[in-house]
Coordinates of C-alpha atoms in Angstrom, one line a residue:
Chain O
X224 CA 27.7 -23.5 67.6
X225 CA 25.5 -24.8 64.8
X226 CA 22.9 -22.2 65.8
X227 CA 25.4 -19.4 65.3
X228 CA 25.9 -20.9 61.7
X229 CA 22.1 -20.9 61.2
X230 CA 22.0 -17.2 62.5
X231 CA 24.1 -16.4 59.5
X232 CA 27.2 -15.9 61.5
X233 CA 30.0 -17.0 59.0
X234 CA 31.9 -20.2 60.0
X235 CA 35.1 -19.1 61.4
X236 CA 37.7 -21.7 60.4
X237 CA 40.6 -20.5 62.4
X238 CA 38.6 -20.3 65.5
X239 CA 37.2 -23.9 64.8
X240 CA 40.7 -25.5 64.2
X241 CA 42.0 -23.6 67.3
X242 CA 39.2 -24.8 69.6
X243 CA 39.4 -28.4 68.3
X244 CA 43.1 -28.5 68.6
X245 CA 42.9 -27.2 72.2
X246 CA 40.6 -30.1 73.1
X247 CA 42.9 -32.5 71.3
X248 CA 45.9 -31.2 73.2
X249 CA 44.4 -31.6 76.5
X250 CA 43.2 -35.3 75.6
X251 CA 46.9 -35.9 74.3
X252 CA 48.4 -34.7 77.6
X253 CA 45.9 -36.8 79.8
X254 CA 46.5 -40.0 77.6
X255 CA 50.3 -40.3 78.0
X256 CA 51.1 -39.5 81.8
X257 CA 54.8 -39.8 82.8
X258 CA 55.4 -43.2 84.5
X259 CA 58.2 -45.8 84.9
X260 CA 60.5 -45.7 83.1
X261 CA 60.2 -42.0 83.0
X262 CA 62.6 -41.3 80.0
X263 CA 60.6 -43.1 77.4
X264 CA 57.5 -41.5 78.4
X265 CA 59.2 -38.1 78.6
X266 CA 60.5 -38.7 74.9
X267 CA 56.9 -39.8 73.9
X268 CA 55.5 -36.6 75.4
X269 CA 58.2 -34.4 74.1
X270 CA 57.2 -35.2 70.5
X271 CA 53.5 -35.7 70.9
X272 CA 53.0 -32.4 72.8
X273 CA 55.3 -30.4 70.6
X274 CA 52.5 -28.5 68.9
X275 CA 51.7 -28.8 65.3
X276 CA 48.4 -27.9 63.9
X277 CA 46.5 -31.2 64.8
X278 CA 45.0 -31.5 61.3
X279 CA 44.6 -35.3 61.5
X280 CA 42.9 -35.3 64.9
X281 CA 40.7 -32.4 63.9
X282 CA 39.7 -33.9 60.6
X283 CA 38.8 -37.1 62.7
X284 CA 36.6 -35.1 65.4
X285 CA 34.9 -33.1 62.3
X286 CA 33.9 -36.4 60.5
X287 CA 32.4 -37.9 63.6
X288 CA 30.5 -34.6 64.0
X289 CA 29.5 -34.7 60.4
X290 CA 27.7 -38.1 60.8
X291 CA 26.0 -37.1 63.9
X292 CA 28.5 -38.5 66.6
X293 CA 29.5 -36.9 69.9
X294 CA 32.9 -35.6 70.1
X295 CA 33.8 -37.9 73.1
X296 CA 33.1 -40.9 70.7
X297 CA 36.0 -39.8 68.5
X298 CA 38.5 -38.3 70.9
X299 CA 40.4 -41.6 71.5
X300 CA 40.6 -42.3 67.7
X301 CA 41.8 -38.5 67.3
X302 CA 44.5 -38.9 69.8
X303 CA 45.5 -42.5 68.2
X304 CA 46.0 -40.9 64.6
X305 CA 48.2 -38.1 66.1
X306 CA 50.2 -40.6 68.1
X307 CA 50.8 -42.6 64.8
X308 CA 51.8 -39.3 63.0
X309 CA 54.2 -38.3 65.7
X310 CA 55.7 -41.8 65.8
X311 CA 56.2 -41.7 62.0
X312 CA 58.0 -38.2 62.3
X313 CA 60.4 -39.5 65.2
X314 CA 61.4 -42.5 63.0
X315 CA 61.6 -40.5 59.9
X316 CA 63.9 -37.9 61.4
X317 CA 66.3 -40.6 62.7
X318 CA 70.0 -40.5 61.2
X319 CA 69.5 -43.6 59.3
X320 CA 66.4 -42.2 57.6
X321 CA 66.1 -38.4 56.7
X322 CA 68.6 -37.4 59.4
X323 CA 66.9 -34.2 60.5
X324 CA 68.1 -32.2 63.6
X325 CA 65.2 -30.0 63.8
X326 CA 61.4 -30.4 64.0
X327 CA 58.9 -27.7 64.3
X328 CA 61.8 -25.5 65.5
X329 CA 62.9 -27.8 68.3
X330 CA 65.7 -30.3 68.1
X331 CA 64.4 -33.7 67.0
X332 CA 63.5 -36.6 69.4
X333 CA 66.9 -38.6 69.0
X334 CA 68.8 -35.2 69.5
X335 CA 67.3 -34.9 72.9
X336 CA 67.0 -38.6 74.1
X337 CA 69.3 -40.5 71.9
X338 CA 68.6 -42.7 69.0
X339 CA 67.7 -45.8 70.9
X340 CA 65.2 -44.0 73.1
X341 CA 63.7 -42.3 70.0
X342 CA 63.3 -45.7 68.3
X343 CA 61.5 -47.1 71.4
X344 CA 59.3 -43.9 72.0
X345 CA 58.1 -44.3 68.4
X346 CA 57.4 -48.0 69.0
X347 CA 55.7 -47.0 72.1
X348 CA 53.5 -44.5 70.5
X349 CA 52.5 -46.9 67.9
X350 CA 51.4 -49.5 70.3
X351 CA 49.8 -47.1 72.6
X352 CA 47.7 -45.7 69.7
X353 CA 45.9 -49.1 69.3
X354 CA 45.7 -49.7 73.1
X355 CA 44.2 -46.3 73.5
X356 CA 41.6 -46.6 70.7
X357 CA 40.6 -50.1 72.1
X358 CA 40.3 -49.1 75.8
X359 CA 39.5 -45.6 75.8
X360 CA 36.7 -45.3 73.1
X361 CA 33.5 -45.1 75.4
X362 CA 31.7 -48.4 75.0
X363 CA 28.3 -46.8 75.8
X364 CA 28.6 -44.6 72.7
X365 CA 30.4 -46.8 70.3
X366 CA 29.6 -50.6 69.8
X367 CA 32.7 -52.8 70.0
X368 CA 32.1 -53.9 66.3
X369 CA 32.9 -50.3 65.3
X370 CA 36.1 -50.1 67.3
X371 CA 37.3 -53.3 65.8
X372 CA 36.6 -51.9 62.4
X373 CA 38.4 -48.6 63.2
X374 CA 41.6 -50.6 64.5
X375 CA 41.5 -52.4 61.2
X376 CA 41.5 -49.3 59.2
X377 CA 44.2 -47.6 61.3
X378 CA 46.4 -50.7 61.1
X379 CA 45.9 -50.9 57.2
X380 CA 46.7 -47.4 56.7
X381 CA 50.1 -47.2 58.6
X382 CA 51.7 -50.4 57.7
X383 CA 53.3 -52.0 54.5
X384 CA 50.2 -51.1 52.3
X385 CA 50.1 -47.6 53.7
X386 CA 52.5 -45.1 55.3
X387 CA 55.5 -47.4 55.4
X388 CA 54.9 -48.2 51.8
X389 CA 55.2 -44.6 51.0
X390 CA 58.3 -44.2 52.9
X391 CA 60.0 -47.1 51.2
X392 CA 59.1 -45.8 47.7
X393 CA 60.3 -42.4 48.8
X394 CA 63.6 -43.8 50.0
X395 CA 64.0 -45.9 46.8
X396 CA 63.3 -42.9 44.5
X397 CA 65.8 -40.4 46.0
X398 CA 68.3 -39.3 43.4
X399 CA 66.6 -41.5 40.8
X400 CA 66.2 -39.6 37.6
X401 CA 63.0 -41.0 35.8
X402 CA 60.5 -41.0 38.7
X403 CA 57.2 -40.6 37.0
X404 CA 54.0 -39.0 38.3
X405 CA 52.5 -42.4 39.1
X406 CA 55.4 -43.0 41.5
X407 CA 55.1 -39.7 42.8
X408 CA 51.3 -39.9 43.5
X409 CA 52.0 -43.6 45.2
X410 CA 54.5 -41.9 47.7
X411 CA 52.0 -39.0 48.7
X412 CA 48.9 -41.1 48.7
X413 CA 50.7 -43.5 51.0
X414 CA 53.0 -41.2 52.9
X415 CA 50.5 -38.4 53.4
X416 CA 47.1 -39.3 52.2
X417 CA 46.5 -42.6 53.8
X418 CA 46.6 -41.5 57.4
X419 CA 44.5 -38.4 56.5
X420 CA 42.0 -40.9 55.1
X421 CA 42.2 -43.0 58.1
X422 CA 41.7 -39.9 60.3
X423 CA 38.6 -39.1 58.5
X424 CA 37.2 -42.7 58.1
X425 CA 37.8 -43.6 61.8
X426 CA 35.7 -40.5 62.9
X427 CA 32.9 -41.5 60.6
X428 CA 33.1 -45.1 61.9
X429 CA 33.1 -44.4 65.5
X430 CA 30.5 -41.5 64.9
X431 CA 28.1 -44.1 63.6
X432 CA 28.2 -43.2 59.8
X433 CA 26.6 -45.4 57.3
X434 CA 28.8 -47.5 55.0
X435 CA 27.9 -44.9 52.2
X436 CA 28.8 -41.9 54.4
X437 CA 32.2 -43.6 55.4
X438 CA 33.0 -44.3 51.8
X439 CA 32.2 -40.8 50.6
X440 CA 34.3 -39.4 53.3
X441 CA 37.1 -41.6 52.4
X442 CA 37.2 -40.2 48.8
X443 CA 36.9 -36.8 50.1
X444 CA 40.0 -37.6 52.5
X445 CA 42.0 -38.9 49.7
X446 CA 41.6 -35.8 47.5
X447 CA 42.4 -33.4 50.3
X448 CA 45.5 -35.6 51.4
X449 CA 46.8 -35.2 47.7
X450 CA 45.8 -31.5 47.7
X451 CA 47.8 -30.8 50.9
X452 CA 50.9 -32.2 49.0
X453 CA 50.4 -30.6 45.7
X454 CA 49.9 -27.3 47.6
X455 CA 52.8 -28.0 49.7
X456 CA 55.1 -28.7 46.7
X457 CA 53.8 -25.5 45.0
X458 CA 54.8 -23.3 48.1
X459 CA 58.1 -24.9 48.5
X460 CA 59.1 -23.3 45.0
X461 CA 56.9 -20.3 45.1
X462 CA 57.2 -18.9 48.6
X463 CA 60.2 -17.7 50.5
X464 CA 61.6 -19.3 53.7
X465 CA 60.3 -16.6 55.8
X466 CA 56.8 -16.8 54.4
X467 CA 56.8 -20.5 54.9
X468 CA 58.2 -20.7 58.4
X469 CA 60.5 -23.4 57.0
X470 CA 63.4 -23.8 54.6
X471 CA 62.0 -23.0 51.2
X472 CA 63.3 -25.0 48.2
X473 CA 64.2 -27.8 50.5
X474 CA 62.9 -30.4 48.2
X475 CA 64.9 -29.2 45.4
X476 CA 68.0 -29.2 47.4
X477 CA 67.4 -32.7 48.5
X478 CA 66.6 -33.6 44.8
X479 CA 63.2 -34.8 45.7
X480 CA 60.7 -35.3 43.0
X481 CA 57.7 -32.9 43.3
X482 CA 54.6 -32.0 41.3
X483 CA 56.0 -28.6 40.0
X484 CA 59.1 -30.6 38.9
X485 CA 56.9 -32.9 36.9
X486 CA 54.3 -30.9 35.5
X487 CA 55.4 -27.3 36.1
X488 CA 53.9 -24.9 38.5
X489 CA 50.8 -23.9 36.4
X490 CA 49.7 -27.5 35.7
X491 CA 50.3 -28.1 39.6
X492 CA 48.0 -25.4 40.4
X493 CA 45.2 -26.6 38.0
X494 CA 45.6 -30.0 39.5
X495 CA 45.1 -28.5 43.0
X496 CA 42.0 -26.7 41.9
X497 CA 40.6 -30.0 40.6
X498 CA 41.3 -31.8 43.7
X499 CA 39.7 -29.0 45.6
X500 CA 36.6 -29.2 43.7
X501 CA 36.4 -32.8 43.8
X502 CA 36.6 -32.8 47.7
X503 CA 33.9 -30.2 47.8
X504 CA 31.5 -32.2 45.6
X505 CA 32.0 -35.2 47.8
X506 CA 30.7 -33.4 50.7
X507 CA 27.5 -32.5 49.0
X508 CA 24.7 -34.6 50.5
X509 CA 25.9 -34.0 54.0
X510 CA 24.4 -31.4 56.2
X511 CA 25.7 -28.3 54.8
X512 CA 25.8 -26.6 58.2
X513 CA 28.0 -29.2 59.4
X514 CA 30.5 -29.1 56.5
X515 CA 30.9 -25.5 56.0
X516 CA 34.5 -24.2 55.4
X517 CA 34.3 -20.5 54.9
Chain R
X291 CA 65.4 -83.7 76.3
X292 CA 61.7 -84.2 77.4
X293 CA 61.3 -84.6 81.1
X294 CA 60.0 -88.1 82.4
X295 CA 57.5 -86.4 84.7
X296 CA 55.3 -86.1 81.6
X297 CA 54.1 -88.8 79.3
X298 CA 52.9 -86.2 77.1
X299 CA 55.0 -85.9 73.8
X300 CA 55.8 -82.1 73.8
X301 CA 58.1 -82.5 71.0
X302 CA 55.7 -83.9 68.3
X303 CA 52.8 -81.7 69.8
X304 CA 55.1 -78.7 69.3
X305 CA 56.5 -79.8 65.8
X306 CA 53.1 -80.3 64.4
X307 CA 51.8 -76.9 65.7
X308 CA 54.9 -75.1 64.6
X309 CA 54.5 -76.3 61.0
X310 CA 50.9 -75.1 60.9
X311 CA 52.1 -71.7 62.5
X312 CA 54.7 -71.3 59.9
X313 CA 52.3 -71.9 57.2
X314 CA 49.8 -69.5 58.5
X315 CA 52.6 -66.9 58.8
X316 CA 53.9 -67.4 55.4
X317 CA 50.4 -66.7 54.0
X318 CA 49.9 -63.7 56.3
X319 CA 52.6 -61.7 54.6
X320 CA 52.0 -61.8 50.9
X321 CA 54.7 -60.0 48.7
X322 CA 53.4 -56.9 47.0
X323 CA 54.7 -53.6 45.9
X324 CA 57.3 -52.2 47.1
X325 CA 58.9 -55.6 47.4
X326 CA 61.6 -54.7 49.4
X327 CA 59.7 -54.0 52.6
X328 CA 57.9 -57.4 52.3
X329 CA 61.2 -59.2 51.8
X330 CA 62.6 -57.5 55.0
X331 CA 59.5 -58.4 57.0
X332 CA 59.4 -62.0 55.9
X333 CA 63.1 -62.5 56.4
X334 CA 62.6 -62.1 60.0
X335 CA 59.2 -63.5 60.5
X336 CA 59.8 -66.5 58.7
X337 CA 63.4 -67.2 60.0
X338 CA 64.3 -70.8 60.4
X339 CA 64.7 -72.1 63.7
X340 CA 62.2 -69.8 65.5
X341 CA 60.6 -71.8 68.4
X342 CA 57.2 -70.0 68.0
X343 CA 56.8 -70.3 71.8
X344 CA 54.4 -67.3 72.1
X345 CA 52.0 -68.6 69.4
X346 CA 52.1 -72.2 70.8
X347 CA 51.3 -70.9 74.3
X348 CA 48.5 -68.8 72.9
X349 CA 46.9 -71.6 71.0
X350 CA 47.3 -74.2 73.9
X351 CA 45.7 -71.8 76.3
X352 CA 42.7 -71.3 74.0
X353 CA 42.3 -75.0 73.6
X354 CA 42.3 -75.6 77.3
X355 CA 39.0 -73.7 77.6
X356 CA 37.5 -75.7 74.6
X357 CA 38.2 -72.7 72.2
X358 CA 38.8 -73.8 68.6
X359 CA 42.2 -73.6 67.2
X360 CA 41.1 -71.4 64.3
X361 CA 40.0 -68.8 66.9
X362 CA 43.5 -68.5 68.0
X363 CA 45.6 -68.8 64.9
X364 CA 45.3 -65.0 63.7
X365 CA 46.4 -63.8 67.2
X366 CA 49.1 -66.4 67.4
X367 CA 50.6 -65.0 64.2
X368 CA 50.1 -61.5 65.4
X369 CA 52.2 -62.5 68.5
X370 CA 55.0 -63.8 66.4
X371 CA 54.7 -60.5 64.1
X372 CA 55.1 -58.1 67.1
X373 CA 57.8 -60.3 68.7
X374 CA 60.0 -60.2 65.4
X375 CA 59.2 -56.3 65.1
X376 CA 60.8 -55.8 68.6
X377 CA 63.7 -58.1 67.9
X378 CA 64.5 -56.2 64.6
X379 CA 64.6 -53.0 66.4
X380 CA 66.4 -54.4 69.4
X381 CA 69.2 -55.6 67.2
X382 CA 69.7 -52.1 65.5
X383 CA 73.1 -50.5 65.8
X384 CA 71.8 -47.8 68.1
X385 CA 70.2 -50.4 70.5
X386 CA 72.1 -53.7 71.0
X387 CA 74.0 -53.6 67.9
X388 CA 73.7 -57.4 67.3
X389 CA 74.8 -58.7 64.0
X390 CA 73.3 -62.2 64.1
X391 CA 69.9 -63.3 65.1
X392 CA 68.9 -67.0 65.1
X393 CA 72.1 -67.9 63.3
X394 CA 71.4 -65.5 60.3
X395 CA 72.7 -62.0 59.7
X396 CA 70.4 -59.4 61.8
X397 CA 67.7 -57.8 59.4
X398 CA 69.5 -54.5 59.3
X399 CA 72.7 -56.1 58.3
X400 CA 70.9 -57.5 55.1
X401 CA 68.3 -54.9 54.2
X402 CA 69.9 -51.6 55.9
X403 CA 69.0 -49.7 59.0
X404 CA 66.3 -47.7 57.3
X405 CA 64.5 -50.6 55.8
X406 CA 64.9 -52.5 59.4
X407 CA 63.2 -49.7 61.2
X408 CA 60.4 -49.6 58.7
X409 CA 59.9 -53.4 58.7
X410 CA 59.4 -53.3 62.4
X411 CA 57.0 -50.2 61.9
X412 CA 54.9 -52.3 59.5
X413 CA 54.9 -55.5 61.4
X414 CA 53.3 -54.1 64.6
X415 CA 50.1 -52.9 62.8
X416 CA 50.2 -56.0 60.5
X417 CA 49.6 -57.9 63.8
X418 CA 46.6 -56.0 64.8
X419 CA 45.2 -55.9 61.3
X420 CA 45.7 -59.8 61.1
X421 CA 43.7 -60.4 64.3
X422 CA 40.7 -58.1 63.2
X423 CA 40.7 -59.4 59.5
X424 CA 41.4 -63.1 60.1
X425 CA 39.7 -64.2 63.4
X426 CA 36.3 -65.9 62.6
X427 CA 33.5 -63.6 63.9
X428 CA 31.4 -66.5 64.6
X429 CA 34.0 -68.0 66.9
X430 CA 35.1 -64.9 68.8
X431 CA 32.9 -61.8 69.7
X432 CA 34.2 -58.3 69.2
X433 CA 34.5 -57.4 72.8
X434 CA 37.2 -60.1 73.4
X435 CA 39.1 -59.0 70.3
X436 CA 39.3 -55.6 71.8
X437 CA 40.8 -57.2 75.0
X438 CA 43.3 -59.3 73.0
X439 CA 44.5 -56.1 71.0
X440 CA 44.8 -54.1 74.2
X441 CA 46.7 -56.9 75.8
X442 CA 49.2 -57.1 73.0
X443 CA 49.6 -53.4 72.5
X444 CA 50.2 -53.0 76.3
X445 CA 52.7 -55.9 76.2
X446 CA 54.8 -54.3 73.4
X447 CA 54.5 -50.7 74.5
X448 CA 56.2 -48.2 77.1
X449 CA 55.3 -50.2 80.1
X450 CA 56.2 -53.6 78.5
X451 CA 58.7 -54.8 76.0
X452 CA 59.8 -51.3 75.1
X453 CA 60.4 -50.5 78.8
X454 CA 62.3 -53.7 79.2
X455 CA 64.6 -52.9 76.2
X456 CA 65.1 -49.4 77.7
X457 CA 66.1 -50.9 81.0
X458 CA 68.4 -53.2 79.4
X459 CA 70.4 -50.5 77.7
X460 CA 70.4 -48.4 80.9
X461 CA 71.5 -51.6 82.7
X462 CA 71.4 -50.4 86.3
X463 CA 72.3 -52.9 88.9
X464 CA 68.8 -53.1 90.5
X465 CA 67.2 -53.2 87.0
X466 CA 67.7 -56.9 86.5
X467 CA 64.5 -58.4 88.0
X468 CA 62.4 -55.8 86.1
X469 CA 64.0 -56.5 82.7
X470 CA 63.4 -60.2 82.9
X471 CA 59.8 -59.6 84.0
X472 CA 59.1 -57.2 81.3
X473 CA 61.1 -58.2 78.4
X474 CA 60.8 -61.9 78.3
X475 CA 58.2 -62.7 80.9
X476 CA 55.4 -60.5 79.4
X477 CA 55.3 -62.0 75.8
X478 CA 54.7 -65.5 77.6
X479 CA 52.1 -63.9 79.9
X480 CA 50.5 -62.0 77.2
X481 CA 50.3 -65.2 74.9
X482 CA 48.7 -67.3 77.6
X483 CA 46.2 -64.5 78.5
X484 CA 45.3 -63.9 74.9
X485 CA 44.6 -67.7 74.4
X486 CA 42.3 -67.6 77.4
X487 CA 40.6 -64.3 76.3
X488 CA 39.9 -65.7 72.8
X489 CA 38.3 -68.9 74.2
X490 CA 36.1 -66.9 76.6
X491 CA 37.7 -67.9 79.9
X492 CA 36.4 -66.4 83.0
X493 CA 38.1 -63.6 84.9
X494 CA 39.8 -66.0 87.6
X495 CA 40.9 -68.2 84.8
X496 CA 42.5 -65.5 82.9
X497 CA 44.1 -64.2 86.0
X498 CA 45.5 -67.6 86.6
X499 CA 46.8 -67.7 83.1
X500 CA 48.4 -64.5 83.7
X501 CA 50.4 -65.7 86.7
X502 CA 51.1 -69.0 85.0
X503 CA 52.4 -67.3 81.8
X504 CA 54.5 -64.8 83.8
X505 CA 56.2 -67.5 85.8
X506 CA 56.9 -69.6 82.6
X507 CA 58.2 -66.4 80.9
X508 CA 60.7 -65.6 83.5
X509 CA 61.7 -69.2 84.0
X510 CA 62.5 -69.5 80.4
X511 CA 64.8 -66.6 80.6
X512 CA 66.5 -67.6 84.0
X513 CA 67.3 -70.8 82.5
X514 CA 68.6 -69.1 79.5
X515 CA 70.9 -67.0 81.7
X516 CA 72.0 -70.0 83.6
X517 CA 73.0 -71.8 80.5
X518 CA 74.8 -68.8 79.0
X519 CA 76.8 -68.4 82.4
X520 CA 77.7 -72.2 82.2
X521 CA 78.9 -71.9 78.7
X522 CA 81.0 -68.9 79.6
X523 CA 82.6 -70.8 82.5
X524 CA 83.3 -73.8 80.3
X525 CA 84.9 -71.5 77.8
X526 CA 87.0 -69.9 80.6
X527 CA 88.0 -73.4 81.8
X528 CA 89.3 -74.3 78.4
X529 CA 91.3 -71.2 78.0
X530 CA 93.0 -71.3 81.4
X531 CA 92.7 -74.6 83.2
X532 CA 94.5 -73.4 86.4
X533 CA 91.9 -70.9 87.1
X534 CA 88.6 -72.0 88.8
X535 CA 85.3 -70.7 88.1
X536 CA 84.7 -67.3 89.3
X537 CA 83.1 -67.1 92.9
X538 CA 80.8 -64.6 91.8
X539 CA 79.6 -66.4 88.9
X540 CA 79.0 -69.8 90.8
X541 CA 77.2 -67.9 93.4
X542 CA 75.2 -66.4 90.7
X543 CA 74.2 -69.7 89.0
X544 CA 73.2 -71.3 92.3
X545 CA 71.0 -68.5 93.4
X546 CA 69.5 -68.6 89.8
X547 CA 68.8 -72.3 89.8
X548 CA 67.0 -71.7 93.1
X549 CA 64.8 -69.0 91.4
X550 CA 64.1 -71.3 88.6
X551 CA 63.1 -74.0 91.0
X552 CA 60.6 -71.6 92.7
X553 CA 59.2 -70.5 89.3
X554 CA 58.6 -74.0 88.0
X555 CA 56.8 -74.7 91.4
X556 CA 54.7 -71.6 91.0
X557 CA 53.7 -72.1 87.4
X558 CA 52.7 -75.8 88.1
X559 CA 50.7 -74.7 91.2
X560 CA 48.8 -72.3 89.1
X561 CA 48.1 -75.2 86.6
X562 CA 46.7 -77.3 89.4
X563 CA 43.8 -74.8 89.4
X564 CA 42.9 -75.9 86.0
X565 CA 42.3 -79.6 87.0
X566 CA 38.8 -79.5 86.0
X567 CA 39.7 -79.2 82.4
X568 CA 41.1 -82.7 82.5
X569 CA 43.9 -83.7 80.0
X570 CA 43.8 -80.6 78.0
X571 CA 45.9 -78.8 80.7
X572 CA 48.8 -81.3 80.0
X573 CA 50.4 -79.4 77.1
X574 CA 50.7 -76.2 79.6
X575 CA 52.5 -78.5 82.2
X576 CA 55.0 -79.6 79.5
X577 CA 55.7 -76.1 78.6
X578 CA 57.0 -75.5 82.2
X579 CA 59.2 -78.4 82.3
X580 CA 60.6 -77.7 78.7
X581 CA 61.4 -74.0 80.0
X582 CA 63.2 -75.5 83.0
X583 CA 65.1 -78.7 81.6
X584 CA 66.4 -77.7 78.4
X585 CA 70.0 -79.2 78.1
X586 CA 70.4 -79.8 81.9
X587 CA 68.4 -80.8 84.8
X588 CA 67.8 -78.4 87.7
X589 CA 68.5 -79.7 91.1
X590 CA 70.2 -82.8 89.7

């Protein structure tokens, strides 16, 4: 595929995403077979294999590739981050949390399997992410020290210093009048960007990146993590439901604090531009053929 | 109390160890922003009256093979964190709907269901992170850490404790053996195995620890069930003295006592295989008797 780029053929982002997502879907399908007790495993598979863009696992694979690692070195890590993402969605959708009935156009996990099974399916996916990372990462390609480091990174990203912290502050700030920009960024950095960051960092670690490369990619991931959210917020107020494929203005209705609400659409756009530029600059110094995006 | 078959003072051994474990656990969850989630996590992990059986088992098994106690503490704490996490989730209204845990209001009663879910979700990864960041690298090679992490993850996951809780909820008549084995047996098994792995025990010894831990874990629960049944019968007698114990429950208790005797013998037989390690095996023997003899004596 690199020769294609060298030949001058433009990088096809969509084809790249679809190709990688297909490999990830296959790996996820193989990773969680149906076994006893069937219902929990069916519930795990129901949400895990429900589609989705696989942004996190693809970022993980791309980061591994960028530092010169083989795809098979990062596939278990890629699956692990998707398992974590899925478990956080299952728990987020529960009646005592966001109380959502639909996810990606399908009934949410607890609607199909019941709340108790949804809680357990989430817990099981969380545990399995770590088991899979620890046991399925090929020891011939990735020394144990790197796997241990990857486990530490993942654990930090999803716990009370990461994903969970974002969810807690998000819950605390609902309906609150004076949510500031710092608090809003805290929510998104923790709820969204931390797991994206971990996805990239895990790929770079298992791929054998140097400390300097890992840290550069960490900053890159932070920037795009926030960028994702800012753009999401802008789209929520500027596009119709039809264009988005989901309910537009949902954040406004839910009285959620957003970037356009705090700084206006125009300033939000400028902010997104800045983050975009910052992310690109952080990729300078890597092999340009391996980080091409257009 | 403590069985006469052992001169080893289990109570003071445990009391000292529990104090150390409680202190390590306290340090392992420093409060930060947002404070609410740390309060919820600490509330359950640091609850008074926790017996700390999994961490004690882990440390004891590690020391059996000459492993340093410091090598085992982070994993011991992690076992208690994942234990707490699964209890918090088990108590939720959509699960067992328990309002009280260890004599205190359940986590969700104090902090709300959403925080209880999140406290559990945060404690699982904190356990793994604690092992990675706190185990002294000069004492435990990374390959062993990976084995320990995989062991714990497997134990709490869809084929372990989560499976046990699910089957408990479904509660089919034939599910009982499986639940006992999975939900309560496996944490003891996992704790013993982790201790051995951390100390670098060979495969045969780890397998022996596995069989020992499994037997102790199930024994512990069978005895719990017997005690619960006896208490229920006593209550019933108080309420209606003319009515005797139900035939079924009497038969159930007798059968359970037999099972408990078998498990005790099995667990001790496994430990006989550790003879070469001398007196270091003693605490593991006393675990078996403790699990069996709390409050009453099996077989008179």
